[in-house]
Tab-separated table of C-alpha atoms in Angstrom:
chain	number	residue	atom	x	y	z
A	1	MET	CA	26.512	84.722	59.899
A	2	VAL	CA	25.955	82.806	63.078
A	3	HIS	CA	23.398	85.422	64.235
A	4	LEU	CA	21.606	85.265	60.834
A	5	HIS	CA	21.400	81.393	61.012
A	6	LEU	CA	20.052	81.473	64.598
A	7	THR	CA	17.379	84.109	63.900
A	8	LYS	CA	16.468	83.572	60.266
A	9	PRO	CA	17.816	80.278	59.102
A	10	THR	CA	16.297	80.162	55.701
A	11	GLU	CA	17.070	83.749	54.669
A	12	TRP	CA	19.786	85.385	52.829
A	13	MET	CA	21.453	88.626	53.765
A	14	ASN	CA	21.924	91.633	51.301
A	15	VAL	CA	25.583	92.769	51.223
A	16	GLU	CA	26.987	95.919	49.499
A	17	LEU	CA	29.902	95.238	47.322
A	18	SER	CA	29.933	98.439	45.194
A	19	LYS	CA	32.854	100.669	45.676
A	20	ALA	CA	30.486	103.766	45.511
A	21	VAL	CA	28.356	102.460	48.263
A	22	LEU	CA	31.346	101.637	50.377
A	23	SER	CA	33.054	104.883	49.939
A	24	PRO	CA	33.639	106.925	53.110
A	25	ALA	CA	30.765	109.353	52.371
A	26	ARG	CA	28.163	106.595	52.095
A	27	ARG	CA	29.262	103.588	54.210
A	28	ARG	CA	26.876	102.619	56.917
A	29	ALA	CA	29.266	101.411	59.513
A	30	PRO	CA	32.947	102.010	60.217
A	31	PHE	CA	33.971	98.398	59.307
A	32	MET	CA	32.366	98.611	55.835
A	33	THR	CA	35.369	100.069	54.032
A	34	GLU	CA	36.354	99.560	50.377
A	35	LYS	CA	38.103	96.147	51.601
A	36	PHE	CA	34.591	94.856	52.700
A	37	ALA	CA	33.889	93.454	49.300
A	38	GLU	CA	37.103	91.503	49.264
A	39	LEU	CA	36.423	90.138	52.657
A	40	VAL	CA	32.911	88.868	51.689
A	41	LYS	CA	34.294	87.291	48.510
A	42	GLY	CA	37.222	85.642	50.583
A	43	LEU	CA	34.645	84.214	53.036
A	44	ALA	CA	32.996	82.576	50.025
A	45	ALA	CA	36.045	81.142	48.517
A	46	PRO	CA	36.061	77.328	48.351
A	47	GLU	CA	39.195	77.001	50.587
A	48	VAL	CA	37.454	79.180	53.204
A	49	ASN	CA	33.842	78.015	52.680
A	50	LEU	CA	32.167	80.031	55.424
A	51	VAL	CA	29.444	81.680	53.328
A	52	GLU	CA	27.416	80.984	50.177
A	53	LEU	CA	27.278	83.982	47.807
A	54	ARG	CA	24.704	84.785	45.156
A	55	LYS	CA	25.555	87.851	42.905
A	56	GLY	CA	22.782	89.804	41.319
A	57	ASN	CA	19.934	88.401	43.195
A	58	GLN	CA	16.534	89.948	42.207
A	59	GLN	CA	14.907	91.924	45.038
A	60	SER	CA	11.251	92.379	45.860
A	61	LEU	CA	11.402	96.142	45.377
A	62	GLY	CA	13.367	95.744	42.157
A	63	GLY	CA	17.066	95.904	41.496
A	64	LEU	CA	19.718	93.384	41.946
A	65	ARG	CA	21.700	92.754	45.225
A	66	THR	CA	24.435	90.442	46.127
A	67	THR	CA	23.330	88.198	49.002
A	68	ILE	CA	25.000	85.766	51.403
A	69	ARG	CA	24.094	83.140	53.917
A	70	PRO	CA	26.131	80.643	56.059
A	71	SER	CA	27.536	77.755	54.254
A	72	ALA	CA	26.318	74.094	55.115
A	73	TRP	CA	29.803	73.618	56.526
A	74	LEU	CA	29.319	76.748	59.059
A	75	VAL	CA	25.853	75.533	59.826
A	76	GLY	CA	27.135	72.247	60.784
A	77	ARG	CA	29.740	73.854	63.023
A	78	ILE	CA	27.062	76.009	64.761
A	79	ALA	CA	25.063	72.819	65.535
A	80	GLU	CA	28.186	70.880	66.629
A	81	LEU	CA	29.154	73.589	69.067
A	82	GLY	CA	25.691	74.142	70.268
A	83	LEU	CA	25.861	77.949	69.776
A	84	GLY	CA	22.921	80.043	70.737
A	85	LEU	CA	22.058	83.757	70.717
A	86	SER	CA	23.178	84.076	74.421
A	87	ASP	CA	26.734	83.118	73.331
A	88	LEU	CA	27.063	85.980	70.897
A	89	GLY	CA	28.008	89.591	72.102
A	90	CYS	CA	27.473	92.901	70.469
A	91	GLU	CA	30.107	95.578	70.184
A	92	ARG	CA	28.193	98.862	70.492
A	93	ALA	CA	30.757	100.653	68.332
A	94	LEU	CA	29.816	98.458	65.464
A	95	LEU	CA	26.151	99.184	65.579
A	96	GLY	CA	26.530	102.318	63.446
A	97	GLU	CA	25.054	105.743	63.554
A	98	PRO	CA	22.010	106.215	65.864
A	99	LEU	CA	20.709	108.995	63.657
A	100	GLU	CA	19.353	108.819	60.066
A	101	LEU	CA	18.171	111.686	57.812
A	102	ARG	CA	16.039	110.895	54.865
A	103	GLY	CA	14.859	113.070	52.009
A	104	LYS	CA	11.373	113.461	50.866
A	105	LYS	CA	9.660	110.406	49.404
A	106	VAL	CA	9.480	110.415	45.745
A	107	LYS	CA	7.384	108.147	43.461
A	108	ARG	CA	9.278	105.493	41.585
A	109	PHE	CA	8.292	102.526	39.510
A	110	VAL	CA	10.038	99.355	40.853
A	111	GLY	CA	9.204	95.944	39.558
A	112	GLY	CA	6.064	97.232	37.793
A	113	LYS	CA	4.751	98.883	40.998
A	114	VAL	CA	4.509	102.404	42.161
A	115	VAL	CA	6.508	102.829	45.461
A	116	PHE	CA	7.381	105.844	47.441
A	117	LEU	CA	11.106	105.815	48.597
A	118	ALA	CA	13.174	108.319	50.427
A	119	GLU	CA	16.896	108.568	49.765
A	120	LYS	CA	19.247	108.512	52.858
A	121	LEU	CA	21.014	111.840	53.195
A	122	PRO	CA	24.278	112.773	54.924
A	123	LEU	CA	24.093	114.042	58.412
A	124	PRO	CA	25.146	117.686	58.616
A	125	GLN	CA	27.857	118.518	61.216
A	126	SER	CA	26.152	120.809	63.697
A	127	GLU	CA	25.548	121.262	67.391
A	128	ASP	CA	21.983	120.031	67.106
A	129	VAL	CA	22.973	116.781	65.368
A	130	ALA	CA	25.812	116.347	67.996
A	131	ARG	CA	23.372	116.898	70.842
A	132	ILE	CA	20.686	114.506	69.494
A	133	ARG	CA	23.450	111.873	68.760
A	134	LYS	CA	24.743	112.253	72.371
A	135	GLU	CA	21.141	111.692	73.645
A	136	MET	CA	20.731	108.457	71.570
A	137	ASP	CA	24.073	107.127	72.716
A	138	GLU	CA	23.042	107.772	76.305
A	139	ILE	CA	19.725	106.056	75.741
A	140	ASN	CA	21.358	103.056	73.842
A	141	ALA	CA	23.983	102.746	76.652
A	142	TRP	CA	21.223	102.585	79.248
A	143	ILE	CA	19.286	99.966	77.209
A	144	ALA	CA	22.433	97.897	76.748
A	145	GLU	CA	22.884	97.742	80.556
A	146	THR	CA	19.230	96.930	81.338
A	147	ASN	CA	18.415	93.438	82.586
A	148	VAL	CA	15.969	91.997	80.032
A	149	SER	CA	14.359	88.520	80.076
A	150	TRP	CA	12.168	86.628	77.689
A	151	HIS	CA	9.112	84.614	79.011
A	152	GLY	CA	9.361	81.650	76.622
A	153	ASP	CA	12.097	79.663	74.904
A	154	GLU	CA	14.828	82.108	73.527
A	155	GLN	CA	16.162	79.503	71.204
A	156	GLU	CA	12.862	78.175	69.861
A	157	ASP	CA	11.352	81.698	69.554
A	158	ARG	CA	14.501	82.932	67.876
A	159	VAL	CA	14.771	86.053	70.309
A	160	ASP	CA	17.975	87.979	70.568
A	161	LEU	CA	17.897	89.824	73.823
A	162	GLY	CA	21.260	91.225	72.958
A	163	LYS	CA	20.021	93.155	69.994
A	164	ARG	CA	18.911	96.309	71.631
A	165	PHE	CA	19.657	99.544	69.703
A	166	LEU	CA	17.488	102.401	68.902
A	167	LYS	CA	17.843	104.723	65.923
A	168	ARG	CA	16.109	107.955	65.290
A	169	ILE	CA	14.957	108.576	61.743
A	170	PHE	CA	14.142	112.002	60.419
A	171	ASN	CA	12.163	112.409	57.272
A	172	ASN	CA	11.733	115.092	54.620
A	173	GLY	CA	15.413	116.161	54.825
A	174	SER	CA	14.668	118.069	58.057
A	175	PHE	CA	15.541	117.862	61.776
A	176	GLU	CA	12.789	120.322	62.512
A	177	ALA	CA	10.106	117.512	63.378
A	178	GLY	CA	10.973	115.406	66.289
A	179	ASP	CA	13.900	117.440	67.509
A	180	GLY	CA	15.044	117.191	71.198
A	181	SER	CA	12.541	119.767	72.349
A	182	THR	CA	9.683	117.532	71.364
A	183	VAL	CA	10.840	114.260	72.970
A	184	GLY	CA	12.576	115.537	76.147
A	185	SER	CA	16.066	114.733	77.519
A	186	GLY	CA	17.837	111.471	77.599
A	187	SER	CA	16.770	110.961	81.295
A	188	GLN	CA	13.041	111.437	80.319
A	189	TRP	CA	13.565	108.969	77.548
A	190	ARG	CA	14.949	106.487	80.131
A	191	ARG	CA	11.917	107.150	82.404
A	192	ASP	CA	9.512	106.723	79.462
A	193	LEU	CA	11.216	103.446	78.228
A	194	GLY	CA	11.510	101.968	81.713
A	195	TRP	CA	8.015	100.545	81.444
A	196	MET	CA	8.765	98.844	78.223
A	197	VAL	CA	12.043	97.249	79.288
A	198	PHE	CA	11.254	95.829	82.708
């Protein structure tokens, strides 16, 4: 919530409270267990008052989502303590899966508009997936250790230099396009990325 306020102070964050979405097969991060919904509701309880919660908020692509944002009390504490993005750390284990497999895009009518959406698919357990995941973990570890600076005002520009995590997304339900043979090894990625980071 502190990060959300520092980077997007007027925005609300979507949260998943559905037991189906928080089931082990579909959860996006290890900490998002079935207890996550209870935790979010607890943070919004009047006696805790850390977040504001809106159930069933209409989304731009249609559908209803629960959204949260920092409470006025929490925003006041952030200002009182003078917290900035450089005060926040990032636990790499909580960043989630560096690979995502999506199905083929299908035409849907959402909010009176035609949109093409692809469903997120479960990752298969295979040597190829393990190899690509290992490469991405190596790349993300290297990026996390890299010295990065911003030529401007980090606070005013709302730049979080600690948020450095790459994710590979495969489309059409296949790992065929963009597999490791077309992008090179992790060390090659590091050489290619070097010019962007320094």
